[in-house]
Amino acid sequence: MNDMEKSAPSHFIRQIIEQDLQAGKSGGRVHTRFPPEPNGYLHIGHAKSIVLNFGIAKAFQGQCNLRFDDTNPHKENIEFVDSIRQDVRWLGYDWQDRPYYASDYFQQLHDFAVELIKAGKAYVCDLDSERMRAYRGTLKEPGRESPYRSRSVEENLDLFARMKAGEFADGERVLRARIDMASPNMNLRDPTLYRIRHGVIHHQTGEAWCIYPMYDYTHPVSDALEGITHSLCTLEFEDHRPLYDWILDNISSPCHPRQIEFSRLNLEYTVLSKRKLTQLVEEGVVEGWSDPRMPTIAGLRRRGYTAASIREFCRRIGITKSDGLVEMGVLENCIRENLDAHAPRRMAVMHPLKLVIENYPEDGSESLTAPNHPKDESMGQRRIPFCREVYIDRADFREQANKKYKRLITGGEVRLRNAYVIKCEAVVKNNQGEIIELRCSYDPDTLGKNPQGRKVRGVIHWVSARHGVKGEVRLYDRLFSRADADRVEEGGRFTDNLNPDALRTLTDCYFEPMLAEAGTDEQYQFEREGYFILDGLEAGRERPVFNRIVTLRDSWAKIDQGGG
Ligand code: ATP
Ligand code: MG
């Protein structure tokens, strides 16, 4: 896949699977699945699950199914289905054109429910949701049996058929498993298997059904019907495993997959709950699901993250059973390392200050060559036009500074990257005393070689004023200013933790001319500034818009900005 991604990691789930294979379980097959609910876009937490499930399948020459867990039609839609397909594919995984939908099993799920009713293991219950909750008991107290629990098989079959035929309103009746109201595990206290939902058009089955199976019932049945061997899910389902097993033990299931739980990803400075991400989108806090500040796969892609860097991140965080908060720096380092190795270098000036080279011919210009990458000759060279007027960054000039300041000062010399050594001769100011231009001279003998015995302060980047392309830069940063972005103070909301500086827009930038041809899937290092990509939604605008992917160094850790 990529040189970053070395050997596939070993972890407790792989070890369990290896033992199962050695014990001859499931005929030596390994078959996993990734089961997103299409009620939002995928995020970096889902990537962990995707990389795990598809990775295991690959490591054991097995298969991994992409299955839409679409039993909740009022929250789901086709936009989400399409985005999930796109994101899984972009991450580099292939479900071999075998997409699965839990809704494909609505008939079988129904028939298994009838089996359960006939075996006296499921019943139709008329308790409304409030009373159902009261009957359910608490962690300390056992539940009470529903007065409808002892209905006859015939009555249950009749009522379930009438639920399906649409005779009852939403919430009027549910189908429940008949397990154990005194179980210490709340999930086994006669959980709901089916509920009624009228008036929704399901994105796959239309109006064919008005009863919908619950997740805890659908999931084991779907796994079994697909011949899944290992059903990997996050830790919150640990307490649901006895129900998973109960269902498969009590229907004529073709097989009995093994559920194994691992801890979900929590990442600093962001939220990974679909409910909260939906809220950010719906309240217009961000531009949408693919806003480059979002931890969604679509957002990270538009931000400029590569699929390889996300897979590498998932490899580094590993698979365990212990919950924790992963540092944002881990993710950022993955993309930094990836781009440091592969991103071509370019020059861009974000806060332009004009510099006039007085001893350079008025209308002269020349084409200089520069390496695309300082450490990788195979990436070749590029041409950069140079002329009498160039822009440099305002931060690269001070009228006076001490020796620690490795940039241009009045009377001092610096090298313009890939070009000549220049000297600042004079400063031009406007009436307000602001610097508007630097008058400089250049030394024609310094192209590409260090002047003998001459000490220049440093190397700064520049863009030709005549040839440069004008455009916009969006400096993205972390979405929240607290590492524990979910934490709320008394009476507050998690949105109180949003970072107001997560997006800063600079509209007066200059790019070296080659960047006019940049594509939306090409990341660049803008020398000394960070890594950037052409914005995918703004592509085609006359003035290009570049998004900052990540800074060159971790700017959230304290760094020495250089004195002066
Ligand atoms: P919801 O609250 O809507 O159920 P979800 O995050 O569980 O949200 P699903 O679409 O059900 O979303 O998730 C699909 C799969 O991705 C599940 O197997 C789930 O365990 C896994 N997953 C979701 N979030 C994370 C996470 N943060 N870390 C690891 N795996 C995750
Ligand atoms: Mg879920």
Short mmCIF file of C-alpha atoms in Angstrom, two decimals, residues 115-313:
data_model
loop_
_atom_site.label_atom_id
_atom_site.label_comp_id
_atom_site.label_asym_id
_atom_site.label_seq_id
_atom_site.Cartn_x
_atom_site.Cartn_y
_atom_site.Cartn_z
CA GLU A 115 -39.88 -19.00 14.83
CA LEU A 116 -39.19 -17.42 18.20
CA ILE A 117 -42.92 -16.78 18.76
CA LYS A 118 -43.76 -20.38 17.88
CA ALA A 119 -41.16 -21.62 20.35
CA GLY A 120 -42.68 -19.44 23.08
CA LYS A 121 -39.57 -17.26 23.08
CA ALA A 122 -41.09 -14.01 21.89
CA TYR A 123 -44.35 -12.20 22.59
CA VAL A 124 -46.24 -9.10 21.60
CA CYS A 125 -46.33 -6.56 24.42
CA ASP A 126 -48.80 -3.68 24.73
CA LEU A 127 -46.98 -1.71 27.43
CA ASP A 128 -46.23 1.81 26.33
CA SER A 129 -42.62 2.93 26.49
CA GLU A 130 -43.00 4.60 29.85
CA ARG A 131 -44.52 1.58 31.55
CA MET A 132 -42.08 -0.68 29.80
CA ARG A 133 -39.26 1.26 31.39
CA ALA A 134 -40.89 1.05 34.82
CA TYR A 135 -41.31 -2.73 34.46
CA ARG A 136 -37.72 -3.12 33.41
CA GLY A 137 -36.31 -2.51 36.90
CA THR A 138 -32.88 -1.11 37.59
CA LEU A 139 -29.35 -2.39 37.98
CA LYS A 140 -30.17 -3.03 41.65
CA GLU A 141 -33.73 -4.29 41.32
CA PRO A 142 -35.04 -7.04 39.10
CA GLY A 143 -37.68 -6.18 36.52
CA ARG A 144 -41.31 -7.28 36.61
CA GLU A 145 -42.91 -9.47 34.03
CA SER A 146 -45.17 -7.75 31.56
CA PRO A 147 -48.85 -8.66 31.93
CA TYR A 148 -48.73 -9.62 28.22
CA ARG A 149 -45.90 -12.08 28.68
CA SER A 150 -48.15 -15.10 28.99
CA ARG A 151 -50.07 -14.58 25.75
CA SER A 152 -50.58 -17.77 23.80
CA VAL A 153 -48.52 -18.57 20.75
CA GLU A 154 -51.62 -18.20 18.56
CA GLU A 155 -52.45 -14.78 19.93
CA ASN A 156 -48.84 -13.65 19.49
CA LEU A 157 -48.71 -14.90 15.92
CA ASP A 158 -51.96 -13.13 15.15
CA LEU A 159 -50.88 -9.85 16.75
CA PHE A 160 -47.46 -9.90 15.12
CA ALA A 161 -49.07 -10.48 11.72
CA ARG A 162 -51.39 -7.54 12.37
CA MET A 163 -48.46 -5.36 13.45
CA LYS A 164 -46.86 -6.19 10.13
CA ALA A 165 -50.11 -5.52 8.26
CA GLY A 166 -50.18 -2.01 9.67
CA GLU A 167 -53.20 -2.35 11.97
CA PHE A 168 -51.55 -0.62 14.92
CA ALA A 169 -50.06 2.80 15.45
CA ASP A 170 -46.43 3.57 16.23
CA GLY A 171 -45.62 2.58 19.81
CA GLU A 172 -48.88 0.72 20.35
CA ARG A 173 -47.27 -2.70 20.43
CA VAL A 174 -43.79 -4.21 20.19
CA LEU A 175 -42.45 -7.72 19.83
CA ARG A 176 -40.19 -8.73 22.71
CA ALA A 177 -37.93 -11.66 23.39
CA ARG A 178 -39.02 -13.77 26.34
CA ILE A 179 -35.81 -14.24 28.30
CA ASP A 180 -35.50 -13.27 31.95
CA MET A 181 -36.89 -10.18 33.68
CA ALA A 182 -34.71 -10.91 36.72
CA SER A 183 -31.44 -11.15 34.82
CA PRO A 184 -28.64 -9.00 36.27
CA ASN A 185 -27.94 -8.09 32.64
CA MET A 186 -30.56 -5.50 31.66
CA ASN A 187 -30.18 -6.44 28.01
CA LEU A 188 -31.72 -9.83 28.76
CA ARG A 189 -34.85 -8.41 30.41
CA ASP A 190 -37.16 -9.23 27.54
CA PRO A 191 -35.57 -6.82 25.03
CA THR A 192 -37.62 -5.39 22.18
CA LEU A 193 -37.10 -7.16 18.86
CA TYR A 194 -39.53 -5.21 16.64
CA ARG A 195 -41.18 -1.82 16.70
CA ILE A 196 -43.77 -0.13 14.51
CA ARG A 197 -42.79 2.83 12.30
CA HIS A 198 -45.37 4.23 9.94
CA GLY A 199 -44.98 6.96 7.39
CA VAL A 200 -41.29 6.61 6.67
CA ILE A 201 -39.93 5.70 3.29
CA HIS A 202 -36.94 3.44 3.71
CA HIS A 203 -34.11 4.24 1.29
CA GLN A 204 -33.88 0.57 0.24
CA THR A 205 -37.27 -1.02 0.94
CA GLY A 206 -39.57 1.95 0.40
CA GLU A 207 -42.92 1.44 2.11
CA ALA A 208 -42.85 -2.35 2.07
CA TRP A 209 -42.54 -2.57 5.85
CA CYS A 210 -44.01 -0.76 8.79
CA ILE A 211 -42.33 -2.93 11.42
CA TYR A 212 -38.59 -2.57 11.87
CA PRO A 213 -36.22 -4.91 13.72
CA MET A 214 -34.06 -3.55 16.54
CA TYR A 215 -30.29 -3.37 16.23
CA ASP A 216 -29.64 -6.04 18.88
CA TYR A 217 -31.83 -8.49 17.02
CA THR A 218 -30.78 -7.56 13.49
CA HIS A 219 -27.09 -7.65 14.14
CA PRO A 220 -26.52 -11.31 15.11
CA VAL A 221 -28.97 -12.50 12.46
CA SER A 222 -27.27 -10.46 9.71
CA ASP A 223 -23.86 -11.74 10.83
CA ALA A 224 -25.08 -15.34 10.76
CA LEU A 225 -26.79 -15.01 7.36
CA GLU A 226 -23.55 -13.68 5.87
CA GLY A 227 -21.44 -16.43 7.39
CA ILE A 228 -19.40 -13.98 9.45
CA THR A 229 -16.90 -15.81 11.66
CA HIS A 230 -15.75 -12.96 13.88
CA SER A 231 -18.00 -10.02 14.66
CA LEU A 232 -15.76 -7.23 15.94
CA CYS A 233 -17.42 -4.35 17.73
CA THR A 234 -16.70 -1.68 20.29
CA LEU A 235 -16.71 -2.23 24.04
CA GLU A 236 -20.16 -0.79 24.71
CA PHE A 237 -21.54 -3.97 23.16
CA GLU A 238 -19.84 -6.25 25.67
CA ASP A 239 -23.02 -6.39 27.77
CA HIS A 240 -25.03 -7.11 24.65
CA ARG A 241 -23.02 -10.22 23.82
CA PRO A 242 -25.23 -12.57 25.92
CA LEU A 243 -28.22 -11.33 23.90
CA TYR A 244 -26.30 -11.77 20.65
CA ASP A 245 -25.60 -15.35 21.64
CA TRP A 246 -29.14 -15.98 22.95
CA ILE A 247 -30.67 -14.97 19.65
CA LEU A 248 -28.41 -17.21 17.61
CA ASP A 249 -28.94 -20.10 20.04
CA ASN A 250 -32.70 -19.81 19.73
CA ILE A 251 -33.26 -19.53 15.99
CA SER A 252 -32.36 -21.99 13.24
CA SER A 253 -29.21 -20.03 12.58
CA PRO A 254 -26.87 -21.23 9.83
CA CYS A 255 -23.85 -20.49 12.02
CA HIS A 256 -22.79 -18.76 15.22
CA PRO A 257 -20.27 -15.95 14.74
CA ARG A 258 -18.06 -14.96 17.64
CA GLN A 259 -18.42 -11.42 18.93
CA ILE A 260 -15.22 -9.78 20.20
CA GLU A 261 -15.09 -6.26 21.60
CA PHE A 262 -12.33 -3.65 21.44
CA SER A 263 -12.13 -0.08 22.70
CA ARG A 264 -13.37 2.73 20.54
CA LEU A 265 -11.17 5.58 19.43
CA ASN A 266 -11.40 8.84 21.31
CA LEU A 267 -9.31 11.65 19.93
CA GLU A 268 -8.22 14.87 21.61
CA TYR A 269 -9.60 18.24 20.50
CA THR A 270 -12.51 16.72 18.61
CA VAL A 271 -15.72 14.76 19.12
CA LEU A 272 -16.48 11.39 17.57
CA SER A 273 -20.10 10.97 18.47
CA LYS A 274 -22.35 10.98 15.44
CA ARG A 275 -25.01 12.76 17.44
CA LYS A 276 -22.62 15.62 18.24
CA LEU A 277 -21.20 15.76 14.72
CA THR A 278 -24.76 15.89 13.36
CA GLN A 279 -25.44 18.77 15.72
CA LEU A 280 -22.40 20.71 14.44
CA VAL A 281 -23.64 20.25 10.88
CA GLU A 282 -27.27 21.03 11.59
CA GLU A 283 -26.52 24.12 13.67
CA GLY A 284 -24.22 25.43 10.95
CA VAL A 285 -21.21 25.54 13.25
CA VAL A 286 -19.25 23.97 10.41
CA GLU A 287 -19.83 24.12 6.67
CA GLY A 288 -21.08 20.55 6.45
CA TRP A 289 -19.94 16.96 6.94
CA SER A 290 -16.88 17.54 4.75
CA ASP A 291 -15.77 20.74 6.44
CA PRO A 292 -11.98 20.43 6.75
CA ARG A 293 -12.24 20.96 10.51
CA MET A 294 -14.43 17.89 10.94
CA PRO A 295 -12.95 14.52 12.03
CA THR A 296 -14.97 12.87 9.28
CA ILE A 297 -13.21 10.95 6.53
CA ALA A 298 -14.69 13.42 4.03
CA GLY A 299 -13.43 16.35 6.12
CA LEU A 300 -9.96 14.87 6.53
CA ARG A 301 -9.81 14.18 2.79
CA ARG A 302 -10.76 17.75 1.92
CA ARG A 303 -8.30 18.94 4.53
CA GLY A 304 -5.63 17.03 2.62
CA TYR A 305 -5.02 13.95 4.74
CA THR A 306 -3.99 10.96 2.65
CA ALA A 307 -5.60 7.55 3.03
CA ALA A 308 -2.14 6.12 3.79
CA SER A 309 -1.70 8.50 6.71
CA ILE A 310 -5.06 7.52 8.19
CA ARG A 311 -4.30 3.80 7.84
CA GLU A 312 -0.92 4.38 9.45
CA PHE A 313 -2.61 6.23 12.31
#
